[in-house]
Short mmCIF file of C-alpha atoms and ligand atoms in Angstrom, two decimals:
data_model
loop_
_atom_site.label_atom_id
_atom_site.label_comp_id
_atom_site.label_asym_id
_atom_site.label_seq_id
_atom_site.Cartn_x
_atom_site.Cartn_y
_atom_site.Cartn_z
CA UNK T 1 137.37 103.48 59.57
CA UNK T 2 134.29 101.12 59.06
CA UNK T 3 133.94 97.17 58.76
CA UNK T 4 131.08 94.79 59.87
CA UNK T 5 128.61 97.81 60.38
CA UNK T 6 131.18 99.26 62.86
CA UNK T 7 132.94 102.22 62.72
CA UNK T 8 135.61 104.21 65.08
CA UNK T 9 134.83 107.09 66.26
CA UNK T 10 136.50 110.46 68.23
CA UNK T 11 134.28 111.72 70.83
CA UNK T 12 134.51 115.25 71.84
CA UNK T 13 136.25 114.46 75.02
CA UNK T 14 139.20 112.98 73.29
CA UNK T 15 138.44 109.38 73.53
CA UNK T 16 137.22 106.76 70.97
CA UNK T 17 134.36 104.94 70.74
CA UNK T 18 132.35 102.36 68.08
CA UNK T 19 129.52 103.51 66.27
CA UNK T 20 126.78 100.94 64.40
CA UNK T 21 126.67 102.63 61.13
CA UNK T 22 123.26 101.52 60.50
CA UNK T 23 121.34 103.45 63.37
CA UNK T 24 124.31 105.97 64.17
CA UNK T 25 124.01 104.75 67.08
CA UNK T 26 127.83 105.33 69.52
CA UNK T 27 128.84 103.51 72.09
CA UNK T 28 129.29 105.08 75.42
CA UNK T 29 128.78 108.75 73.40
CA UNK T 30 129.91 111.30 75.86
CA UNK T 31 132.81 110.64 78.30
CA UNK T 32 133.96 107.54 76.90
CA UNK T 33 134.29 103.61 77.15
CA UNK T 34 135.99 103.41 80.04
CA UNK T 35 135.00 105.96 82.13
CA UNK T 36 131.14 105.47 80.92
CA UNK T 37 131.14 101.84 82.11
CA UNK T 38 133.31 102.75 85.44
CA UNK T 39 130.76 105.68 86.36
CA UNK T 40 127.11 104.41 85.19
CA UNK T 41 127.55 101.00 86.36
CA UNK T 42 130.63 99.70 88.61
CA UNK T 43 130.98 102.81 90.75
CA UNK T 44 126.91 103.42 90.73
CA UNK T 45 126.11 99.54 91.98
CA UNK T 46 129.08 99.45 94.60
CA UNK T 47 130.43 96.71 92.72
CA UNK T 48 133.77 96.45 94.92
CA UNK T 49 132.03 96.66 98.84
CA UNK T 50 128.70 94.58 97.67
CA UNK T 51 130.72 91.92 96.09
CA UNK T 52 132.33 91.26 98.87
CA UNK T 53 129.03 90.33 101.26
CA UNK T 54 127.75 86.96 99.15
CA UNK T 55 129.92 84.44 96.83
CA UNK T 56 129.58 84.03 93.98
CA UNK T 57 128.04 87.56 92.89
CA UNK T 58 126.36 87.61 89.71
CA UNK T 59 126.35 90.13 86.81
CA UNK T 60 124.22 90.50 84.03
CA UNK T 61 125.91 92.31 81.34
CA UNK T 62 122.90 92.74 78.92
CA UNK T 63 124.20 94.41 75.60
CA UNK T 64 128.18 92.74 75.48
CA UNK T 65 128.74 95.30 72.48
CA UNK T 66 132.83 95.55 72.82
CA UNK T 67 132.77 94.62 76.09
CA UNK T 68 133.76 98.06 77.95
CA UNK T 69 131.50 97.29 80.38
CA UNK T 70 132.66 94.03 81.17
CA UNK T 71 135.98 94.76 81.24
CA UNK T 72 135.03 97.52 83.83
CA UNK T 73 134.08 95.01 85.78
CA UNK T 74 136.55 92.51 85.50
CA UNK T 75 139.43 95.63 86.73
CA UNK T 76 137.33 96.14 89.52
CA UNK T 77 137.00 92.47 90.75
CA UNK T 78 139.65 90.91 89.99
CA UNK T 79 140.80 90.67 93.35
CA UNK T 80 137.42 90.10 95.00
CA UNK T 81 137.72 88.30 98.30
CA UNK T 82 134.76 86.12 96.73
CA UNK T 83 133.81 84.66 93.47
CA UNK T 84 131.77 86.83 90.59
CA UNK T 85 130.24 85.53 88.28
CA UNK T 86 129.79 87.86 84.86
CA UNK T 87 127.46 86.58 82.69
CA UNK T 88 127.36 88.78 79.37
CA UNK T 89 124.69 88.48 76.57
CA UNK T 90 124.46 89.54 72.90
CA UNK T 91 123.38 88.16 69.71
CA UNK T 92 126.17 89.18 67.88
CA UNK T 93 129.70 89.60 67.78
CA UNK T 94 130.13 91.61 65.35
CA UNK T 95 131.27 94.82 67.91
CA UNK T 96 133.82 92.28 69.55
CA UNK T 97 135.28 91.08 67.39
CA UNK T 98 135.75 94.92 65.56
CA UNK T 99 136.85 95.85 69.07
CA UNK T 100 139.58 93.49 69.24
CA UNK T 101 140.53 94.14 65.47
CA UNK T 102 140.86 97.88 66.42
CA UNK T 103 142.61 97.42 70.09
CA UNK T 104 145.50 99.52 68.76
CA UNK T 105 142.41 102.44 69.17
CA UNK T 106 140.25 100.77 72.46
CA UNK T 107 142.77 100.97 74.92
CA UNK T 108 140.73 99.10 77.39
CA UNK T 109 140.78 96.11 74.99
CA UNK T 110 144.25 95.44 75.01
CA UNK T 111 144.83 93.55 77.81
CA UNK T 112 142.06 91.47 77.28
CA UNK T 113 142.33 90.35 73.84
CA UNK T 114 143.18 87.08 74.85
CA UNK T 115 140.71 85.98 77.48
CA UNK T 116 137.77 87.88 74.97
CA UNK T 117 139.50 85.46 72.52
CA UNK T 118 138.87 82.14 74.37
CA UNK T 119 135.13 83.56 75.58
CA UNK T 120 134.39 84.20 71.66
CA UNK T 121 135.93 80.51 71.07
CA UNK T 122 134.22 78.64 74.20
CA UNK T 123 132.39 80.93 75.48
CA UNK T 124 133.58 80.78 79.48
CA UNK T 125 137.07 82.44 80.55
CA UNK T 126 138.28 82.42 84.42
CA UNK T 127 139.85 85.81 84.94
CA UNK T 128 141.13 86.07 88.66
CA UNK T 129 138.11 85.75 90.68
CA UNK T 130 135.82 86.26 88.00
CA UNK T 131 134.28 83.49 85.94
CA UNK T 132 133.34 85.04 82.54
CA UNK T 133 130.20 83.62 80.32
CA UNK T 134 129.13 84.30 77.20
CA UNK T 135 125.18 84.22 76.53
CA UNK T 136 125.29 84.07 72.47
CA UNK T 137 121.66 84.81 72.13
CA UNK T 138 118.92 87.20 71.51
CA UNK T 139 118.81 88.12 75.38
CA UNK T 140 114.98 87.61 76.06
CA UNK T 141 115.48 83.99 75.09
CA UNK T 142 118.46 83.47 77.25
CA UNK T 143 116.16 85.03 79.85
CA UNK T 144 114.28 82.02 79.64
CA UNK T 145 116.80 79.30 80.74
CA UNK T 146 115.85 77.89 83.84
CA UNK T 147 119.83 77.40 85.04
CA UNK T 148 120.51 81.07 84.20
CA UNK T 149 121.44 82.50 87.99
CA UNK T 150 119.76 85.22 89.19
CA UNK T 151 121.61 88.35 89.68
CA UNK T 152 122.60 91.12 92.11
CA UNK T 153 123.58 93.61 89.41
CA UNK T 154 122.27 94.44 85.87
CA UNK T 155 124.14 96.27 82.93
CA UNK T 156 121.59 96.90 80.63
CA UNK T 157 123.18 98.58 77.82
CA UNK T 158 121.39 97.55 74.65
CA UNK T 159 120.77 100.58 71.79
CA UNK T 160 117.89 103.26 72.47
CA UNK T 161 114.31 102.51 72.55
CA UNK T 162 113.77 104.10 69.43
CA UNK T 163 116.39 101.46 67.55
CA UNK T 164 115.73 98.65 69.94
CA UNK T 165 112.83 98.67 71.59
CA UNK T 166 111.74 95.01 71.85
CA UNK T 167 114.44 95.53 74.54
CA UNK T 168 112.48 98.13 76.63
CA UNK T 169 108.74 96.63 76.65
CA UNK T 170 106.64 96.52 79.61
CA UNK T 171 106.51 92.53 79.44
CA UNK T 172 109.84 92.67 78.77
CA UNK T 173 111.07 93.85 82.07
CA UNK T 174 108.38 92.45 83.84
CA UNK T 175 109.82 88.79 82.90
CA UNK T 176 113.42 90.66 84.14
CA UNK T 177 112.08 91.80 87.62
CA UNK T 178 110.34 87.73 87.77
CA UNK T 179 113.68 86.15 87.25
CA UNK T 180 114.83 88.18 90.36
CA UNK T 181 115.33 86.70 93.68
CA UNK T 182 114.00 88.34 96.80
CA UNK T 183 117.33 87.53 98.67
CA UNK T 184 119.22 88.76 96.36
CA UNK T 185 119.20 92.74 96.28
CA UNK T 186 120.21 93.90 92.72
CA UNK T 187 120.67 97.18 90.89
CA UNK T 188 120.10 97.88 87.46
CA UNK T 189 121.92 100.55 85.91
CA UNK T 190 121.68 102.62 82.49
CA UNK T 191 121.97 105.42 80.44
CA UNK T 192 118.21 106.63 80.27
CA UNK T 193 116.20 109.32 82.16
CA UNK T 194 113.42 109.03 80.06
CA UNK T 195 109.88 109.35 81.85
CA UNK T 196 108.40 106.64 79.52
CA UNK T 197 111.25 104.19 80.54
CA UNK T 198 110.98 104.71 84.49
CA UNK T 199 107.34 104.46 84.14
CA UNK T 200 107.72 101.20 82.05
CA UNK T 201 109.96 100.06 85.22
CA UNK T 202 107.73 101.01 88.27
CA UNK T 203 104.92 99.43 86.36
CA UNK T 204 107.18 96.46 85.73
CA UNK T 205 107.23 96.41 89.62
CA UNK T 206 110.73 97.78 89.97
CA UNK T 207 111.77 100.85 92.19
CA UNK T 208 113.44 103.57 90.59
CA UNK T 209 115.72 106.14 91.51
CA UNK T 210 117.36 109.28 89.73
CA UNK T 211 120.84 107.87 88.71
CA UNK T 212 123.97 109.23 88.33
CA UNK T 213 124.84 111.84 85.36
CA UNK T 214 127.41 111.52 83.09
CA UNK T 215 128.82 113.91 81.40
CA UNK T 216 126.30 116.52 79.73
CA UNK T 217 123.59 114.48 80.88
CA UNK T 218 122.45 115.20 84.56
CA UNK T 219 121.12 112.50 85.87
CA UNK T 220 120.64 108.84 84.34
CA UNK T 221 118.46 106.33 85.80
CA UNK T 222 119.04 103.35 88.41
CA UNK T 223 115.95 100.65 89.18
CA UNK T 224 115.98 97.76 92.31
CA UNK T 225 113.77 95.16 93.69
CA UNK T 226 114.94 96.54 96.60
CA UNK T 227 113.78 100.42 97.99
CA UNK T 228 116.50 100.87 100.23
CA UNK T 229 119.17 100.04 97.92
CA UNK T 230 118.31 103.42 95.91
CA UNK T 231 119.99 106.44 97.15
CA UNK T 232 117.49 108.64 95.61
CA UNK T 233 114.55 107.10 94.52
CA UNK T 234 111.66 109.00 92.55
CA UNK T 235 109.53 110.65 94.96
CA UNK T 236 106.01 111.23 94.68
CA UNK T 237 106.72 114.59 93.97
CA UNK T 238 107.44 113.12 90.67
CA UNK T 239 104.66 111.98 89.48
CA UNK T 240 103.72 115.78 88.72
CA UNK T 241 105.78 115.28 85.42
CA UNK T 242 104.31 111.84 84.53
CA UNK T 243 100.63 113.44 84.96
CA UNK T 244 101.82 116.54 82.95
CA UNK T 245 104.04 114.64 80.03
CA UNK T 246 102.99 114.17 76.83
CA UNK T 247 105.43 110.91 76.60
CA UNK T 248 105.37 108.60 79.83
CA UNK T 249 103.24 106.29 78.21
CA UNK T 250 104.94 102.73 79.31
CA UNK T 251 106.09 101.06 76.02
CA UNK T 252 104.46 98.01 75.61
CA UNK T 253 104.83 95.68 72.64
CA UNK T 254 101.53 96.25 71.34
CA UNK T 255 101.19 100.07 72.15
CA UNK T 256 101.39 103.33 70.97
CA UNK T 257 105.01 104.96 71.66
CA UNK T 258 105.29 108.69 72.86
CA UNK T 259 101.75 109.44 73.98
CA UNK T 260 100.62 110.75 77.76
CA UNK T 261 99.73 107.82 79.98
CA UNK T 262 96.32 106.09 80.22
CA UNK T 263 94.46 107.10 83.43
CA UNK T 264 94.06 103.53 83.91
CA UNK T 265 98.32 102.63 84.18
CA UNK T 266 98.77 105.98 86.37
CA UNK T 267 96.40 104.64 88.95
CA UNK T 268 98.69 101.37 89.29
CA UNK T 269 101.54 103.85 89.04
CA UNK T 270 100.49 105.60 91.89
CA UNK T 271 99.50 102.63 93.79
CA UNK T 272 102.95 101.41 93.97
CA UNK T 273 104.75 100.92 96.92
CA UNK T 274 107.53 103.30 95.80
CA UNK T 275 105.02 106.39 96.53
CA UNK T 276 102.53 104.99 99.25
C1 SAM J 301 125.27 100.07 72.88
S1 SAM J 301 125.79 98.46 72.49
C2 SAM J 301 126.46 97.88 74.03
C3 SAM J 301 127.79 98.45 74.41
C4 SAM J 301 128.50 97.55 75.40
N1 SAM J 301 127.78 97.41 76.64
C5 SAM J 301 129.92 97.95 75.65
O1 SAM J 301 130.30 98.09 76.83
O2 SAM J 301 130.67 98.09 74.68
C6 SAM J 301 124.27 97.57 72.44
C7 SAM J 301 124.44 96.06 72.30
O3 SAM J 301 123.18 95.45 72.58
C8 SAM J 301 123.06 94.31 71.76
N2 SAM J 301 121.64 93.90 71.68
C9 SAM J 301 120.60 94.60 71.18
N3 SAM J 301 119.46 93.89 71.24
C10 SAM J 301 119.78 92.70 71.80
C11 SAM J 301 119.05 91.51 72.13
N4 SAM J 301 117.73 91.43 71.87
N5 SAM J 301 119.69 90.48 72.70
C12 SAM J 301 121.03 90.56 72.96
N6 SAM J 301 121.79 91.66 72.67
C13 SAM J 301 121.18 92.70 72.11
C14 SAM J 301 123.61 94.79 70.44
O4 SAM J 301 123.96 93.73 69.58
C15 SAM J 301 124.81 95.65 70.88
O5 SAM J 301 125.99 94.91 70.89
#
């Protein structure tokens, strides 16, 4: 079943998913929507117990797509004691909108349809604690407005560096880890464990840990602006496999992809705090 570029699809483990036709490119590919976005980034950033230290907590979700993510978060905080803040950001709504046409297949949709109906139409919905904004925008230019509030946790689910990879640039998430705030500890959670990707990070002057795996996939990653938020951060130890990779080259927008790093960017790498 396809429309808009869209179409459903049955993952192995039972559960459906969306799929952009165009890159082949599923959603949430190996345990599912809900459980995905429940695992990688609610339970993984501690959502409930550090929402509950500072009002109002802010999310980024970077990467909307049908919103499994958000909705993740809006079952888990709800009821927060404080007020969140869940600022989502896409430049499109195509996935949406096919979500909500096809709720009769996203279960997770369902009882949402209404509130993701009012963000599509004025893009802000209350839900509980839980003020809901919509960013309609490529996201590096809504990274630019100067009221955008810093966060304490990042979603960043856009497609794979190899479809999307304006989105995973070395100045790229160097202007992400500038628009964080020292006094306010964030996580970042996604699906990667790419060496490239947590080298573009560290450089970016993030600290990286291994992050939890998901299904088939061992381990994913999980960066902070703060060390002792990481329950296992990269040890030095790791650096082995940078030095012995033939693709940890940081992306940059003006680089070569999947080539060993320069001896010039493994110096900084090992000069960062992270391993010193
Ligand atoms: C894998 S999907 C996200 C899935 C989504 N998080 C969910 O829970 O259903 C990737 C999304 O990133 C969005 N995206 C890609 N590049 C973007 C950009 N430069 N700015 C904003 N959104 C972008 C795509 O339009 C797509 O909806």
């Amino acid at each position: 079943m396809a429309s808009e570029g869209f179409e459903l699809i049955q993952l192995k483990s039972g559960h459906t998913s969306l799929r952009l036709v165009s890159n082949r490119e599923t959603f949430h590919p190996v345990i599912g929507p809900e459980a995905e976005a429940r695992r990688l980034h609610v339970e993984q950033q501690r959502l409930t117990s550090r929402s509950r230290t500072v009002s109002p907590f802010v999310i980024w979700d970077v990467g909307l797509g049908a919103a499994a993510n958000a909705v993740a978060a809006l079952e888990a905080l709800a009821e927060s004691p404080g007020t969140v803040e869940l600022h989502s950001f896409d430049h499109t709504l195509a996935p949406l909108r096919f979500a909500c046409d096809h709720s009769e297949y996203l279960m997770y949709i369902r009882p949402y349809r209404q509130a993701i109906e009012k963000l599509m139409r004025t893009g802000q919905v209350t839900i509980g604690r839980v003020v809901w904004y919509l960013h309609e925008a490529d996201f590096r230019q809504s990274l630019e407005k100067p009221d955008l509030p810093s966060p304490h946790a990042i979603f960043y689910d856009p497609y794979s560096a190899a479809s999307n990879p304006e989105m995973w640039t070395l100045e790229h998430f160097e202007k992400i880890r500038r628009a964080l705030r020292d006094d306010h500890p964030c996580l970042l959670t996604n699906y990667t464990r790419s060496t490239a990707i947590r080298s573009t990070w560290l450089l970016a002057g993030f600290y990286v840990g291994i992050g939890v795996g998901i299904g088939e996939k061992d381990q994913t990653t999980i960066a902070s602006n703060q060390l002792e938020l990481l329950e296992q951060p990269l040890t030095v130890d790791w650096l082995k496999q940078v030095a012995a990779s033939q693709n940890s080259n940081p992306l940059r927008e003006s680089g070569t992809l999947y080539c060993p790093m320069s001896p010039t960017d493994f110096a900084q790498l090992r000069q960062h705090p992270q391993f010193t």
